[in-house]
Short mmCIF file of C-alpha atoms and ligand atoms in Angstrom, two decimals:
data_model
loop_
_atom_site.label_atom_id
_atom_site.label_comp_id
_atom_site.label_asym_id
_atom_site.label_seq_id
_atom_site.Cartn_x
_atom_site.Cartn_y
_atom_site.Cartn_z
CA UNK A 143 7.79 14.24 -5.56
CA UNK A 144 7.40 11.29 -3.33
CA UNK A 145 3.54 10.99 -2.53
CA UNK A 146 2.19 9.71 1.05
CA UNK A 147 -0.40 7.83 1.56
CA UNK A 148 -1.66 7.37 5.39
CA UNK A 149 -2.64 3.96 6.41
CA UNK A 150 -6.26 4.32 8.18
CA UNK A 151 -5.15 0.73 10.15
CA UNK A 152 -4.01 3.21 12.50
CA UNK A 153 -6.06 6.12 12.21
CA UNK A 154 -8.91 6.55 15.90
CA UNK A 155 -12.05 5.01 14.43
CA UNK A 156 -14.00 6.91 17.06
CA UNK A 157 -12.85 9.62 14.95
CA UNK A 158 -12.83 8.42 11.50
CA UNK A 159 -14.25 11.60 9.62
CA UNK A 160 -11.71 13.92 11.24
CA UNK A 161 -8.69 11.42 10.45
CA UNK A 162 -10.66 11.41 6.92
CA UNK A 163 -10.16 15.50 7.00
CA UNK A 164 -6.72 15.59 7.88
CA UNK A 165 -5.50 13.27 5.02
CA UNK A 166 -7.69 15.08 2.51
CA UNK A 167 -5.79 18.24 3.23
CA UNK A 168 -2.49 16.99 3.59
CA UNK A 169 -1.59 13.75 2.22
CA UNK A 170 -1.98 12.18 -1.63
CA UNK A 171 -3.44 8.68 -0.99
CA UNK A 172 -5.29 7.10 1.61
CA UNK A 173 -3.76 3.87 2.31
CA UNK A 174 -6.90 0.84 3.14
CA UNK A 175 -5.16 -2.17 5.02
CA UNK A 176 -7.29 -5.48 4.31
CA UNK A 177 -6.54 -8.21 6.63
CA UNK A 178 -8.77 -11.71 6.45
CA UNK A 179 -6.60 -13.27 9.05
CA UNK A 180 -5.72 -15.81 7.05
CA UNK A 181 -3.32 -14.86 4.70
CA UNK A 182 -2.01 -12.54 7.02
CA UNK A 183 -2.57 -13.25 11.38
CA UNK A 184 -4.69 -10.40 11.99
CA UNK A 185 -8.20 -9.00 10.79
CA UNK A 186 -8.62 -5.22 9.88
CA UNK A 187 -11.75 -3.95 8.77
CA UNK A 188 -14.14 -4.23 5.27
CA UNK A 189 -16.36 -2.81 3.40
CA UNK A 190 -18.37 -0.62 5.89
CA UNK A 191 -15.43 1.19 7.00
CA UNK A 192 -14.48 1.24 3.24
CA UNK A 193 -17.25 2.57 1.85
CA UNK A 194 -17.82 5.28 5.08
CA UNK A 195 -14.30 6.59 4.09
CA UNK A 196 -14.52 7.03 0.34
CA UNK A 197 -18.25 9.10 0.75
CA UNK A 198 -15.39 11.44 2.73
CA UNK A 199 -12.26 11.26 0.86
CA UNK A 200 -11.30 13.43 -1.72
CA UNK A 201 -8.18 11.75 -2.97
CA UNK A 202 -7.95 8.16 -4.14
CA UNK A 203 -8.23 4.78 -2.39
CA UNK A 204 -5.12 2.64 -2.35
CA UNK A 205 -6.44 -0.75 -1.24
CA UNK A 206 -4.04 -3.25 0.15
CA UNK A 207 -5.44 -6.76 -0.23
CA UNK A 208 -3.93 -9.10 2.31
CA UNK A 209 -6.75 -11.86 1.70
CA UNK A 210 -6.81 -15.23 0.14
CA UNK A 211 -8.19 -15.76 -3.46
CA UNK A 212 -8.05 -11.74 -4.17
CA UNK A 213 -9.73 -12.40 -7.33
CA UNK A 214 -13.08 -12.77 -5.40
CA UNK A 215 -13.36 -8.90 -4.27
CA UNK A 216 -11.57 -7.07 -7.15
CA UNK A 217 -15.27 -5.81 -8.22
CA UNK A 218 -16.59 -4.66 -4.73
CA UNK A 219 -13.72 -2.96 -3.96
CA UNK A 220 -13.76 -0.49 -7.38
CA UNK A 221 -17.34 -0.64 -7.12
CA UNK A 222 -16.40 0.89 -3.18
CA UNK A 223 -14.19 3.34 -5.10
CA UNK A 224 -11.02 2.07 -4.54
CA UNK A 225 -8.59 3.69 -7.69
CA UNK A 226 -5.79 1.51 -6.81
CA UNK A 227 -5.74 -2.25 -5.89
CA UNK A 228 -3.12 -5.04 -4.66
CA UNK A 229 -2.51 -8.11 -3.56
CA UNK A 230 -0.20 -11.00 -2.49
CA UNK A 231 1.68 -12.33 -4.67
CA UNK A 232 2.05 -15.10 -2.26
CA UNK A 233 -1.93 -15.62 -2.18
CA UNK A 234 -2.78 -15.31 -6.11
CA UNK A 235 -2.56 -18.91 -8.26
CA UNK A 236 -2.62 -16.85 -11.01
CA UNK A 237 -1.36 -13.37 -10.60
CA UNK A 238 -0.84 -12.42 -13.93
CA UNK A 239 -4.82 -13.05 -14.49
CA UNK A 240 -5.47 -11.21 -11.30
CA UNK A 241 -3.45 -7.86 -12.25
CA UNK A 242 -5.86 -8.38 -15.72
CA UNK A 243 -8.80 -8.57 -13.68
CA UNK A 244 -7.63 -5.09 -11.49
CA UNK A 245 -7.35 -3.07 -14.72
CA UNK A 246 -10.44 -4.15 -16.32
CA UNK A 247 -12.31 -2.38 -13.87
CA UNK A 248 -10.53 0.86 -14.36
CA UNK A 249 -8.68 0.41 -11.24
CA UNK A 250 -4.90 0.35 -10.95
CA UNK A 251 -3.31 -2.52 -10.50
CA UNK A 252 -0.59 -3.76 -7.75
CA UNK A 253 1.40 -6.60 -6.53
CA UNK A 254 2.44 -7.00 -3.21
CA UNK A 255 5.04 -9.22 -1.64
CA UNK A 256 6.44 -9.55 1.71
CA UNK A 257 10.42 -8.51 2.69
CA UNK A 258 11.35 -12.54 1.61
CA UNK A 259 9.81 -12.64 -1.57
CA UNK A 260 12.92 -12.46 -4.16
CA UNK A 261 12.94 -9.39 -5.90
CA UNK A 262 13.61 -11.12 -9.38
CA UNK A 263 10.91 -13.62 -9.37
CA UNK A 264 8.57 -10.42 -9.49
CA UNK A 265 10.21 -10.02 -13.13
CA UNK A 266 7.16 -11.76 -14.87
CA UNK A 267 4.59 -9.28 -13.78
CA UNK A 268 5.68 -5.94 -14.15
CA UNK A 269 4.77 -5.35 -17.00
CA UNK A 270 1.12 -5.72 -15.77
CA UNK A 271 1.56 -3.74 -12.47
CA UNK A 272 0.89 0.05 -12.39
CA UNK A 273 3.04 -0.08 -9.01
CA UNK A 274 4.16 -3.18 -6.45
CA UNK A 275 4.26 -2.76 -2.88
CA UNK A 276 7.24 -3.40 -0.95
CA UNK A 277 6.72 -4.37 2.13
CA UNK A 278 9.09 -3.34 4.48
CA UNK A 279 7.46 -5.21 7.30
CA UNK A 280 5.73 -8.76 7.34
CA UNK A 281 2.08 -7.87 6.38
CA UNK A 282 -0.02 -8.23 9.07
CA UNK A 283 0.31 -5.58 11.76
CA UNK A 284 1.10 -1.52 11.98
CA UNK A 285 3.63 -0.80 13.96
CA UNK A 286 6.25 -2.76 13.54
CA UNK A 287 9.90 -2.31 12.76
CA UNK A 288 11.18 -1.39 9.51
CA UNK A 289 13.53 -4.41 7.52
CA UNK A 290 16.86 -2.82 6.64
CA UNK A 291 17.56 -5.68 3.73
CA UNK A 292 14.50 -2.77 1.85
CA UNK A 293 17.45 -0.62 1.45
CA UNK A 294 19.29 -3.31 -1.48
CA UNK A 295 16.12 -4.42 -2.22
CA UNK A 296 14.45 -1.15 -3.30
CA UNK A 297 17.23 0.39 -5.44
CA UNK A 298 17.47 -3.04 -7.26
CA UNK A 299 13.93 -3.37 -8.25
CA UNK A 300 13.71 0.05 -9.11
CA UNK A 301 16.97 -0.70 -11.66
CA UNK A 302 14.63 -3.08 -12.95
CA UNK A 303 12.20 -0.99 -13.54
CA UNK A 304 14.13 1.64 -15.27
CA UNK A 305 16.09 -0.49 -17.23
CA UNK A 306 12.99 -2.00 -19.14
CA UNK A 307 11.48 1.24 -19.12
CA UNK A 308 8.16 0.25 -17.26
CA UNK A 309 6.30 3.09 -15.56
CA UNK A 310 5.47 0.69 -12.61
CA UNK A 311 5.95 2.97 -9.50
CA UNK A 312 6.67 1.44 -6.32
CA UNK A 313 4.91 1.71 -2.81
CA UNK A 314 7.00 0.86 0.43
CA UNK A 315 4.57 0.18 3.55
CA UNK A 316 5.71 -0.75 6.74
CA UNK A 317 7.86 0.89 9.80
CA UNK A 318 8.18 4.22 7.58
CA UNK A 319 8.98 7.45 9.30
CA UNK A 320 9.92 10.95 8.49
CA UNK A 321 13.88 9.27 10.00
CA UNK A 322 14.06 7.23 6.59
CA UNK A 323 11.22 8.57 4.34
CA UNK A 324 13.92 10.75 2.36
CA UNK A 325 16.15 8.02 1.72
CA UNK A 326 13.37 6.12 0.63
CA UNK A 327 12.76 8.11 -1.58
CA UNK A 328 16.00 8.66 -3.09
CA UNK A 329 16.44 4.54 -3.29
CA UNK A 330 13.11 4.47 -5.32
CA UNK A 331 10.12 4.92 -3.36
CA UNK A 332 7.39 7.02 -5.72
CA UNK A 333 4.74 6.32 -2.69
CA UNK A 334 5.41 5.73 1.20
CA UNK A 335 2.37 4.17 3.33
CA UNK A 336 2.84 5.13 6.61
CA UNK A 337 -0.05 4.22 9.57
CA UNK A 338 1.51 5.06 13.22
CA UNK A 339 4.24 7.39 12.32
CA UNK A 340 1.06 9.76 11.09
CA UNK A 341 -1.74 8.67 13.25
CA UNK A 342 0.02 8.56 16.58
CA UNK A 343 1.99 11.65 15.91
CA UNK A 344 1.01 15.03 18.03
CA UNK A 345 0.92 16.45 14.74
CA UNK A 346 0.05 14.52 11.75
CA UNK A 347 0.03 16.94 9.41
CA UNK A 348 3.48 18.15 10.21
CA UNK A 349 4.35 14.86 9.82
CA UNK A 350 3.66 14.09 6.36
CA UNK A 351 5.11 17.59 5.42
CA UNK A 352 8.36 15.99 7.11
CA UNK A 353 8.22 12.81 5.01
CA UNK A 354 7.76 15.05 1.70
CA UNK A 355 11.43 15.67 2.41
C1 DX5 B 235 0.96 -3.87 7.38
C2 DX5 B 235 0.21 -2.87 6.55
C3 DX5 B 235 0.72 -1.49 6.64
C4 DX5 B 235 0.66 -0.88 8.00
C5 DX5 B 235 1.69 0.17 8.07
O1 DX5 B 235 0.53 -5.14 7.06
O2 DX5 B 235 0.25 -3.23 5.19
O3 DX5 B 235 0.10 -0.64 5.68
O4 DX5 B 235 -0.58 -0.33 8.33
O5 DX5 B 235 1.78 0.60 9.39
P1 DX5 B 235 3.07 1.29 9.98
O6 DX5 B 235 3.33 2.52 9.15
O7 DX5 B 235 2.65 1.57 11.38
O8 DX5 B 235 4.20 0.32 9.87
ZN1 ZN B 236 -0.54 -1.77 3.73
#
């Protein structure tokens, strides 16, 4: 079953340990957005808010590097707990060496690329990825719209996938909703990030039961 992992980008920081409570009960991931506002326009939040959110969670930490030179903070953030890394392709030199340095720490390891990255030049790397994430929005921002080219560009990775028999899952973040989370997840999807279609829901938890399908 497809697994959903709330992104805290959008969860009321006022009220951070009972948006902490609600994903522990209902969802399978929590979903850490990490913005430097320079390889993506915005800033998010680091390790305080990090490390405040794993003493609470009882499921793992998916971070979602969206910094320059990654390779820096791969240690702090499985030393924070994190179970699951990525980054940029766009923002590694050397992302091969990068996915290396993820899984040496016991962490798992994941690329990232934005909705104009081509699909096949991911080819060399997935054999080191335990998942990619597909962004279905330009990094950056919650919020936004979801990009309809995800719906060839999903089923063709995931042919990819299958067809060299990796076990690299894919995770699709941006503009995801209970409207298209099933037919994500019959394109491909293993994991669906979702921030405001959770957080600014009357009922979150009803929410993510919707998106189960
Ligand atoms: C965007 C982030 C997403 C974002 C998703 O750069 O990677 O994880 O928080 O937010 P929604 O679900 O609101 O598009
Ligand atoms: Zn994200």
């Amino acid at each position: 079953m497809v697994k959903i992992a709330p992104s805290m980008l959008s969860a009321d920081f006022l009220h951070l340990g009972r948006d902490v409570e609600m994903v522990n009960r209902n969802a399978d991931l929590f979903h850490l957005d990490i913005m430097d506002g320079v390889q993506v326009p915005n800033i998010s939040y680091g390790f305080p808010v990090v490390e405040a959110i794993a003493r609470k969670a009882e499921l793992p930490l998916d971070a979602h590097l969206m910094i320059v030179h990654p390779e820096k903070y791969v240690e702090r953030f499985a030393a924070a707990g994190a179970g699951m890394i990525s980054f940029h392709v766009e923002a590694a030199d050397d992302p091969a060496g990068v996915l290396r340095l993820i899984r040496s720490t016991g962490v798992e390891a994941g690329l990232a690329f934005n909705p104009d990255f081509p699909v096949d030049m991911l080819q060399p790397y997935l054999e080191e990825c335990d998942f990619v994430v597909m962004m279905s929005v330009f990094a950056g921002f919650g919020g936004q719209k979801f990009i309809e080219s995800t719906w060839e560009r999903l089923p063709a990775l995931k042919s990819e996938i299958m067809s060299r028999g990796l076990s690299c899952r894919i995770e699709v973040d941006g503009g995801v909703s209970p409207a298209n989370a099933r037919a994500l997840a019959e394109a491909g999807a293993d994991i669906l990030v979702a921030g405001s279609a959770v957080f600014k829901s009357e009922d979150p938890a009803g929410t993510i039961r919707m998106m189960r399908g």
